[in-house]
XYZ file of C-alpha atoms in Angstrom:
542
model
C 0.024 0.106 -0.251
C 1.730 3.165 -1.170
C 2.281 5.980 1.282
C 0.980 9.445 0.973
C 3.335 12.090 -0.334
C 3.454 14.118 2.948
C 3.375 11.239 5.062
C 6.464 10.022 6.626
C 7.192 6.402 6.528
C 6.972 3.784 9.593
C 10.667 3.284 9.592
C 11.293 7.271 10.008
C 8.931 7.184 13.287
C 10.573 7.909 16.524
C 10.199 5.408 19.276
C 7.845 7.974 21.079
C 5.655 8.353 18.351
C 5.119 4.555 17.879
C 4.049 4.356 21.702
C 1.629 7.402 21.149
C 0.305 5.604 18.240
C 0.201 1.928 19.764
C -2.812 2.228 21.822
C -5.154 3.186 19.071
C -4.363 -0.386 17.636
C -6.398 -1.755 20.498
C -9.362 0.058 20.495
C -12.823 -1.376 20.111
C -15.180 -0.288 17.488
C -17.008 2.471 19.217
C -13.601 4.192 20.906
C -12.022 3.783 17.460
C -15.275 5.534 16.040
C -14.592 8.408 18.674
C -10.825 8.469 17.745
C -11.809 8.916 14.093
C -14.224 11.779 14.830
C -11.216 13.218 16.889
C -8.694 12.898 14.003
C -11.267 14.296 11.500
C -11.454 17.527 13.488
C -7.582 17.719 13.647
C -7.469 17.740 9.860
C -6.738 20.821 8.682
C -9.389 22.770 7.054
C -12.150 20.450 7.524
C -14.104 22.266 10.054
C -17.159 23.816 8.563
C -17.091 27.741 8.824
C -18.949 29.266 11.890
C -18.903 25.859 13.515
C -16.815 27.664 16.631
C -14.141 24.821 15.933
C -10.379 26.166 16.006
C -8.379 24.297 13.101
C -4.732 23.551 14.047
C -2.008 25.269 12.206
C -1.371 22.011 10.644
C -2.846 18.351 10.130
C -1.345 16.189 12.930
C -2.685 13.091 11.400
C -0.033 13.162 8.989
C 2.110 12.238 11.965
C 0.480 8.628 11.632
C 1.747 6.475 8.685
C -0.852 5.035 6.533
C -0.616 1.725 7.867
C -1.742 2.831 11.378
C -4.599 4.896 10.089
C -5.640 1.800 8.154
C -5.776 -0.314 11.483
C -7.596 2.393 13.031
C -10.286 2.277 10.212
C -10.317 -1.741 10.292
C -11.597 -1.632 14.052
C -14.649 0.836 13.093
C -17.996 -0.481 11.643
C -19.268 -0.123 7.869
C -21.034 3.197 8.309
C -18.198 4.951 10.426
C -15.960 3.434 7.875
C -17.879 5.327 5.103
C -17.927 8.566 6.942
C -14.255 8.530 7.482
C -13.632 7.994 4.145
C -15.458 11.615 3.179
C -13.014 13.529 5.628
C -10.040 13.937 3.210
C -8.708 12.524 -0.132
C -6.038 10.621 1.802
C -8.402 8.979 4.320
C -10.476 8.053 1.096
C -7.234 6.457 -0.482
C -6.301 4.537 2.754
C -9.952 3.505 3.885
C -10.340 1.735 0.171
C -6.896 0.360 -0.202
C -7.465 -1.281 3.631
C -10.838 -2.652 2.776
C -10.547 -6.547 2.290
C -14.131 -7.526 2.150
C -16.933 -6.015 -0.014
C -20.344 -7.161 -0.999
C -21.899 -5.570 -4.162
C -25.275 -5.573 -6.035
C -24.513 -7.863 -8.956
C -27.048 -6.230 -11.464
C -26.305 -5.611 -15.094
C -25.415 -2.000 -14.350
C -22.527 -3.121 -11.988
C -20.421 -3.348 -15.445
C -19.890 0.163 -15.875
C -19.004 0.990 -12.423
C -16.877 -1.748 -11.810
C -13.708 0.009 -13.086
C -14.038 2.938 -10.692
C -14.976 0.766 -7.765
C -12.465 -1.762 -7.818
C -10.003 1.121 -8.806
C -10.272 2.392 -5.173
C -10.737 -1.110 -3.509
C -7.813 -2.789 -5.138
C -6.912 -4.734 -2.263
C -10.380 -6.958 -1.953
C -10.116 -10.635 -0.966
C -13.349 -11.577 -0.008
C -16.114 -10.531 -2.566
C -19.735 -11.241 -2.569
C -21.852 -10.685 -5.711
C -25.507 -10.939 -5.181
C -28.432 -10.256 -7.537
C -32.190 -9.739 -7.015
C -33.677 -12.743 -8.663
C -36.010 -10.509 -10.536
C -33.302 -8.014 -12.148
C -30.892 -8.677 -14.877
C -27.622 -10.050 -13.476
C -24.037 -9.169 -14.492
C -22.526 -11.528 -17.422
C -19.353 -13.044 -18.430
C -17.845 -9.352 -19.389
C -18.565 -8.232 -15.897
C -17.212 -10.875 -14.056
C -14.035 -11.268 -16.231
C -13.424 -7.581 -15.539
C -13.791 -7.813 -11.797
C -11.633 -10.830 -11.712
C -8.794 -9.039 -13.405
C -9.183 -6.156 -10.655
C -9.001 -8.472 -7.889
C -5.969 -10.531 -8.271
C -5.673 -11.049 -4.581
C -9.159 -12.646 -4.574
C -9.382 -15.821 -1.993
C -13.147 -15.930 -1.153
C -15.882 -15.307 -3.961
C -19.608 -15.652 -3.538
C -22.020 -15.475 -6.427
C -25.819 -15.413 -5.865
C -28.340 -15.396 -8.729
C -25.931 -14.171 -11.149
C -27.830 -15.879 -13.601
C -26.125 -14.386 -16.920
C -22.611 -15.558 -15.858
C -21.828 -19.146 -18.038
C -19.008 -21.450 -18.204
C -16.907 -19.080 -20.002
C -17.149 -16.478 -17.134
C -16.352 -18.914 -14.479
C -13.163 -20.137 -16.762
C -12.246 -16.317 -16.673
C -12.509 -16.275 -12.764
C -10.017 -19.362 -12.532
C -7.324 -17.778 -14.869
C -7.021 -14.506 -13.242
C -7.786 -15.210 -9.741
C -5.598 -18.538 -9.190
C -5.268 -17.781 -5.556
C -8.808 -18.654 -4.859
C -9.223 -20.650 -1.849
C -13.409 -20.620 -1.002
C -15.914 -20.560 -3.893
C -19.597 -20.325 -3.100
C -22.217 -20.188 -5.801
C -25.928 -20.413 -5.485
C -29.070 -20.155 -7.906
C -26.571 -19.630 -11.037
C -27.310 -21.121 -14.479
C -23.646 -22.127 -15.480
C -22.935 -25.993 -15.301
C -20.308 -28.399 -13.890
C -17.628 -27.348 -16.742
C -17.830 -23.965 -14.818
C -16.867 -25.578 -11.620
C -14.417 -27.768 -13.486
C -12.455 -24.938 -14.653
C -12.307 -23.024 -11.376
C -11.113 -26.420 -9.862
C -8.561 -26.791 -12.538
C -7.009 -23.177 -12.255
C -7.297 -22.791 -8.657
C -4.691 -25.037 -6.939
C -5.278 -23.501 -3.439
C -9.339 -24.329 -3.537
C -10.114 -25.885 -0.141
C -13.873 -25.085 0.206
C -16.508 -25.712 -2.420
C -20.498 -24.874 -1.904
C -23.009 -25.353 -4.616
C -26.476 -24.593 -4.147
C -29.532 -24.709 -6.595
C -26.989 -25.065 -9.757
C -29.203 -24.755 -12.878
C -27.086 -25.696 -15.821
C -26.010 -29.307 -14.613
C -26.440 -32.177 -17.066
C -29.186 -34.811 -17.330
C -29.701 -36.857 -14.512
C -28.436 -39.774 -16.983
C -24.872 -38.228 -16.863
C -23.034 -39.311 -13.895
C -19.458 -37.999 -13.041
C -19.339 -35.302 -15.496
C -16.558 -33.599 -13.601
C -13.543 -35.722 -13.888
C -10.785 -33.583 -12.244
C -9.250 -34.376 -9.360
C -8.604 -31.546 -6.396
C -6.072 -32.801 -3.951
C -6.431 -29.164 -2.103
C -10.216 -29.592 -1.416
C -11.133 -29.633 2.156
C -14.845 -29.289 1.974
C -17.421 -29.799 -0.301
C -21.181 -28.987 0.046
C -24.056 -29.709 -2.345
C -27.194 -28.339 -1.411
C -30.689 -28.824 -3.628
C -29.383 -30.226 -6.661
C -31.339 -32.276 -9.033
C -28.219 -34.054 -10.347
C -25.374 -33.563 -7.874
C -24.069 -36.894 -8.585
C -22.162 -35.434 -11.950
C -19.693 -34.532 -9.111
C -19.162 -37.709 -7.829
C -15.749 -38.007 -9.409
C -14.754 -34.766 -8.087
C -15.813 -35.715 -4.626
C -14.025 -39.158 -4.567
C -11.019 -37.932 -6.300
C -10.328 -35.367 -3.258
C -7.828 -37.452 -1.367
C -7.644 -35.010 1.593
C -11.351 -34.002 1.775
C -12.364 -33.850 5.445
C -16.009 -32.443 5.290
C -18.871 -33.347 3.276
C -22.273 -32.043 3.331
C -25.249 -33.350 0.905
C -28.241 -31.677 1.737
C -31.730 -32.304 -0.169
C -30.166 -33.793 -3.292
C -32.048 -36.028 -5.686
C -31.093 -39.226 -6.681
C -29.378 -42.470 -4.903
C -26.292 -41.322 -2.782
C -25.198 -44.868 -1.461
C -22.824 -45.487 -4.734
C -21.037 -42.135 -3.974
C -20.529 -42.715 0.005
C -19.025 -46.326 -1.105
C -16.331 -44.205 -3.279
C -15.783 -41.858 -0.385
C -15.060 -44.817 2.173
C -12.888 -46.582 -0.551
C -10.803 -43.435 -1.997
C -11.200 -40.817 1.426
C -10.669 -42.818 4.427
C -9.476 -39.910 6.298
C -12.849 -37.999 6.089
C -13.829 -36.341 9.494
C -17.352 -34.650 8.921
C -20.229 -36.143 7.068
C -23.846 -34.476 6.998
C -26.577 -36.311 5.183
C -29.901 -34.182 4.958
C -33.224 -35.289 3.350
C -31.182 -37.642 1.253
C -31.890 -40.887 -0.773
C -29.212 -42.896 1.451
C -29.797 -46.240 3.155
C -28.112 -48.690 5.648
C -25.812 -49.575 2.711
C -24.130 -46.287 2.401
C -23.926 -46.204 6.311
C -22.327 -49.607 6.444
C -19.877 -48.184 3.831
C -18.745 -45.067 5.867
C -17.945 -47.741 8.744
C -14.784 -48.186 7.177
C -13.867 -44.353 7.934
C -12.327 -44.920 11.077
C -11.376 -41.146 11.377
C -15.094 -39.813 11.355
C -15.818 -37.539 14.014
C -18.913 -35.626 13.392
C -22.023 -37.439 11.847
C -25.289 -35.559 10.896
C -28.416 -38.087 9.581
C -31.303 -35.583 9.112
C -34.440 -36.720 7.731
C -33.032 -39.841 5.722
C -35.971 -42.421 6.374
C -34.164 -45.264 4.782
C -31.452 -45.462 7.590
C -32.071 -47.716 10.354
C -30.801 -48.749 13.818
C -28.533 -51.263 11.942
C -26.768 -48.554 9.919
C -26.276 -46.445 12.916
C -24.803 -49.364 14.546
C -22.734 -50.339 11.709
C -21.082 -46.959 12.046
C -20.644 -46.775 15.675
C -19.049 -50.111 16.016
C -15.799 -49.084 13.833
C -16.026 -45.291 14.098
C -14.732 -45.205 17.607
C -13.713 -41.202 17.406
C -17.200 -39.914 17.131
C -17.901 -36.747 19.329
C -20.777 -35.467 17.605
C -24.015 -37.140 16.444
C -27.195 -35.508 15.129
C -30.024 -37.628 14.347
C -33.457 -36.078 12.909
C -35.621 -39.405 12.597
C -38.272 -37.808 11.237
C -40.795 -39.550 13.586
C -40.294 -42.758 11.632
C -39.299 -44.866 14.604
C -36.489 -46.508 12.398
C -33.834 -45.197 14.699
C -33.979 -45.767 18.188
C -32.370 -47.666 21.358
C -31.036 -50.227 19.467
C -28.682 -47.973 17.467
C -28.302 -45.434 20.377
C -26.842 -48.598 22.773
C -24.282 -49.319 20.262
C -23.254 -45.784 19.963
C -22.929 -45.512 23.888
C -20.934 -48.900 24.215
C -18.604 -47.947 20.960
C -18.083 -44.024 21.041
C -16.355 -43.007 24.493
C -15.402 -39.757 23.037
C -19.086 -38.425 22.451
C -19.229 -34.747 23.607
C -22.929 -33.722 21.454
C -25.956 -35.814 20.965
C -28.867 -34.190 19.276
C -31.976 -36.160 18.740
C -34.899 -34.839 16.750
C -38.241 -36.977 16.130
C -36.057 -39.968 17.890
C -38.094 -41.776 20.751
C -35.038 -43.052 23.278
C -35.617 -44.407 26.465
C -33.801 -44.732 29.881
C -32.203 -47.943 28.531
C -30.087 -46.168 25.848
C -29.687 -42.756 27.279
C -28.543 -44.611 30.642
C -25.845 -46.446 28.634
C -24.804 -43.136 26.937
C -24.582 -41.302 29.987
C -22.750 -43.846 31.953
C -20.339 -44.596 28.918
C -19.965 -41.517 27.257
C -17.992 -39.526 30.066
C -17.105 -36.563 27.956
C -20.949 -35.837 26.871
C -21.403 -32.243 27.467
C -24.244 -31.035 25.023
C -27.452 -33.149 24.943
C -30.919 -31.914 23.159
C -34.026 -33.977 22.570
C -36.880 -32.451 20.364
C -40.003 -34.225 19.403
C -39.441 -37.286 21.658
C -42.610 -39.221 22.757
C -40.724 -41.245 25.231
C -38.617 -38.788 26.815
C -40.093 -38.129 30.320
C -39.307 -37.832 33.987
C -37.521 -41.127 34.291
C -35.193 -40.519 31.335
C -34.292 -36.836 32.492
C -33.695 -38.331 36.160
C -31.405 -40.855 34.360
C -29.376 -38.329 32.526
C -29.328 -36.232 35.880
C -27.897 -38.981 38.260
C -25.213 -40.201 35.449
C -24.248 -37.228 33.088
C -21.337 -35.692 35.136
C -19.806 -33.606 32.276
C -23.031 -32.290 31.049
C -23.225 -28.534 30.618
C -26.107 -27.728 28.239
C -29.269 -29.574 28.051
C -32.379 -28.642 25.540
C -35.647 -30.126 25.700
C -38.469 -29.316 23.150
C -41.874 -30.818 22.925
C -41.178 -34.044 25.347
C -43.403 -35.116 28.081
C -41.339 -33.949 31.128
C -42.799 -32.465 34.040
C -41.635 -30.589 37.181
C -41.185 -33.799 39.076
C -38.573 -34.574 36.599
C -36.745 -31.216 36.384
C -36.261 -31.631 40.088
C -33.733 -34.215 39.559
C -31.574 -31.501 37.922
C -31.021 -29.991 41.436
C -28.548 -32.483 42.568
C -27.500 -34.027 39.113
C -25.192 -32.774 36.397
C -22.850 -30.842 38.479
C -21.120 -28.985 35.763
C -24.837 -27.805 34.048
C -24.909 -24.381 33.330
C -27.688 -24.010 30.657
C -30.924 -25.557 30.231
C -33.569 -24.559 27.663
C -36.959 -25.846 27.854
C -39.605 -25.306 25.161
C -43.246 -26.744 24.279
C -43.006 -29.072 27.523
C -46.498 -28.335 29.208
C -45.576 -30.351 32.442
C -42.925 -27.795 33.223
C -44.314 -24.378 34.719
C -42.321 -21.102 35.443
C -41.968 -21.402 39.104
C -40.025 -24.651 38.530
C -37.587 -22.807 36.628
C -37.469 -20.246 39.519
C -36.964 -22.877 42.192
C -34.204 -24.712 39.956
C -32.179 -21.668 39.795
C -32.395 -20.680 43.598
C -31.443 -24.399 44.184
C -28.221 -24.135 42.064
C -27.253 -20.762 43.547
C -27.828 -18.727 40.643
C -25.153 -20.687 38.492
C -27.851 -22.321 36.101
C -29.502 -20.078 33.522
C -33.073 -21.649 32.746
C -34.678 -20.440 29.419
C -38.325 -21.785 29.694
C -41.318 -20.685 27.460
C -43.914 -19.176 29.214
C -45.945 -17.579 26.686
C -49.189 -18.858 28.142
C -52.390 -16.448 28.520
C -52.254 -16.573 32.288
C -48.670 -15.882 32.602
C -48.932 -13.296 30.452
C -51.304 -11.290 32.248
C -49.303 -11.795 35.447
C -45.953 -10.706 33.848
C -44.742 -7.216 34.416
C -42.466 -5.148 32.241
C -39.592 -5.811 34.497
C -40.207 -9.780 34.338
C -40.509 -9.345 30.446
C -36.875 -7.677 30.374
C -35.794 -10.534 32.686
C -37.014 -13.296 30.421
C -35.428 -11.525 27.244
C -32.028 -11.190 29.044
C -32.396 -14.789 29.956
C -33.201 -15.742 26.325
C -29.722 -14.117 25.078
C -27.801 -15.907 27.589
C -28.619 -19.629 26.437
C -27.029 -20.632 23.373
C -28.260 -23.087 20.828
C -27.498 -26.648 21.462
C -26.443 -28.371 18.579
C -28.331 -27.645 15.236
C -31.641 -27.312 16.886
C -33.754 -24.620 15.928
C -36.150 -23.450 18.837
C -39.006 -21.408 18.020
C -41.272 -19.501 20.115
C -44.229 -21.174 21.077
C -47.599 -20.389 22.202
C -48.395 -23.266 24.614
C -50.481 -22.829 27.803
C -48.475 -23.391 31.266
C -50.304 -24.403 34.053
C -50.474 -22.973 37.690
C -47.208 -23.853 39.356
C -46.885 -26.220 42.567
C -43.671 -24.543 43.263
C -45.304 -21.334 44.063
C -46.458 -23.101 47.663
C -42.515 -23.849 48.304
C -41.285 -20.501 47.355
C -42.962 -16.919 46.768
C -43.739 -16.403 43.042
C -42.684 -12.801 43.222
C -39.701 -13.721 45.117
C -38.582 -15.750 42.571
C -38.818 -13.241 39.815
C -36.419 -10.891 41.954
C -33.925 -13.928 42.381
C -34.077 -14.258 38.476
C -33.113 -10.703 38.042
C -30.246 -11.068 40.853
C -29.107 -14.566 39.177
C -28.972 -13.177 35.770
C -26.842 -10.174 37.138
C -24.472 -12.586 38.728
C -24.257 -14.596 35.517
C -23.298 -11.572 33.213
C -20.601 -10.434 35.729
C -19.023 -13.152 37.073
C -19.517 -16.150 34.809
C -17.349 -17.087 31.657
C -19.844 -17.934 28.699
C -17.930 -20.660 26.698
C -18.476 -20.574 22.811
C -20.311 -23.313 20.882
C -20.317 -24.022 17.364
C-alpha cells in the first residue's frame, strides 16, 4: 500500500511516536469511532465555517503512517468507515486500500461502475456478488473484469448471477489463481464452470454449490472428472443431479468435510466411493437424502469420522447407525433427525453408547429413546457435554432423572416438545454438577415456578430458559419480568443444530409457588442473571 507524499514512512517514526500510536490499535469499535472523529477534527481545513472549531495550524494526522490509520479504520463499523472516507482525500485512499471484504449488488449496471469501484478497492480478498432474482445480473464480461481487478481474491460468493456462463467462470479461474473458497447459488452455469475453477485454482479448499441450474441430465454421472488434492470441504445443496460431481468428490483425497443436503437421486454409491478413496474424512452431513444402511455401512470404514449428521433420511435404520458406531470410535458429535419414522431408536443408540466413548454432543430430533439407551450413553460417554432432545414421545421424567444421575460432564441441556414435568426437572437440582444452561420449550408439564426454584437451588449458577408464553402468565408478567426473560433468552446458546422457535403453549399453575414466593422468584431471576452476566464465563459453541 502506497504512502501519501506528505506522510513519513513507518521506519522514520521515533520510538516515542510509536508508543503514542500503539494504543490506537487496541481500540474497540466504539472507541475507534470516537478516535476517528477526533482525527477528523484535527484535519486541517475540514471544520465548517461558523462551527466554532479552531483548526490547528497543521494536520497532525500526517504523523500517522498509512498503516496505522488503516488499522484504526479496520476497527470501525461499515457506517463509520464510510463517513471517515469523506474526511479528506488521503483518508479516502487509505480506507479503500485497507478494505478487504466487499459485497456488491450484482445487477447488470455493475459493469459500468466496476472499473471505478475496483480502482479504489484494489486490495479486496473476499467478494460477494448478489443479484435480485427479478433483475438482470452481470454477465461474463463483468465477472471477467472484476476478476482481473481482484488478483488477490481468496473468497468468492455468487448469488443469482444467472447471466454468468461457464466461460465467465473460466475467466475467474484464469485471473484469480489464489482462490481458496467458492460459493455459488441460484446460478445457471454448469459443471464445466466448476471444473474450470477446480483446475485453475490449485489452492481451492472449500466448494459450496447450491441450486446450480446448468447441470447435465440426470443420466450423466461423474461429468466433472478433475481431481482436487487441495479440497477440504464440499457442500452440495438442492441439486437435481449432484451425482455429476461424484468423481470430483471421490478424487479429492484430502477431503475432510462432506455435506449433501436435499439433493435428488441415490447417494449410496458415492458414499461407498468416499469410504474407499477418502478414509480420512472427518465430518459428514446427510440431510433429506436418498441414502440407506448400505451407504452407512460403507462409511463405517472411515475410522477417523468424528461428526455425523443424519437428518430426515428415512431409509437409515438402527442397523446402519450401529455399523458406523461399531468401527468409528472417534465419533464426538452425532445429530439424528428421525422424522418420527421410528427406524432409529434404542438399539442403534445403545451401540453408540458402548462404542463411542469420546461422544461430546448428541442431538436427537423425532427419535424415541428410553432410559435403557440414554442411561448407557450417560454412563459410558463420560465426555458428553451437550444433549438435545426434541419431539420425543418417550423422553419423560424417568429419562431426565437418568440423565441427571449419570451425566457428570453435561453442560448444556435442551428439551423441546417432550413429556417432561416439574417432577423430572427436580432431578437436575442434585445432578449434572457442571450444568450451566437449560432450555425448555413446548413442554407443558414444566411451569415457570419450577424454573425459578431450580435456579435458586443451584445458587444462581444455572441459566434456565423456559417458554412461558401462556395467557395466564402473560397477564401476570410485568414489564420488568419481560425484560428479565429477554435477557435470559440471550444468555442461553442453541445446543447443536436445533432450531427452537417461540411457541404459544399454555402453562399450568405452578405447584412450586407453595414452596417459594412467586415474586421472590422473579426477584431472584434478576439477581441470578446479574451475577451470571458479571461473574460467569460464557463458553462458545459452534
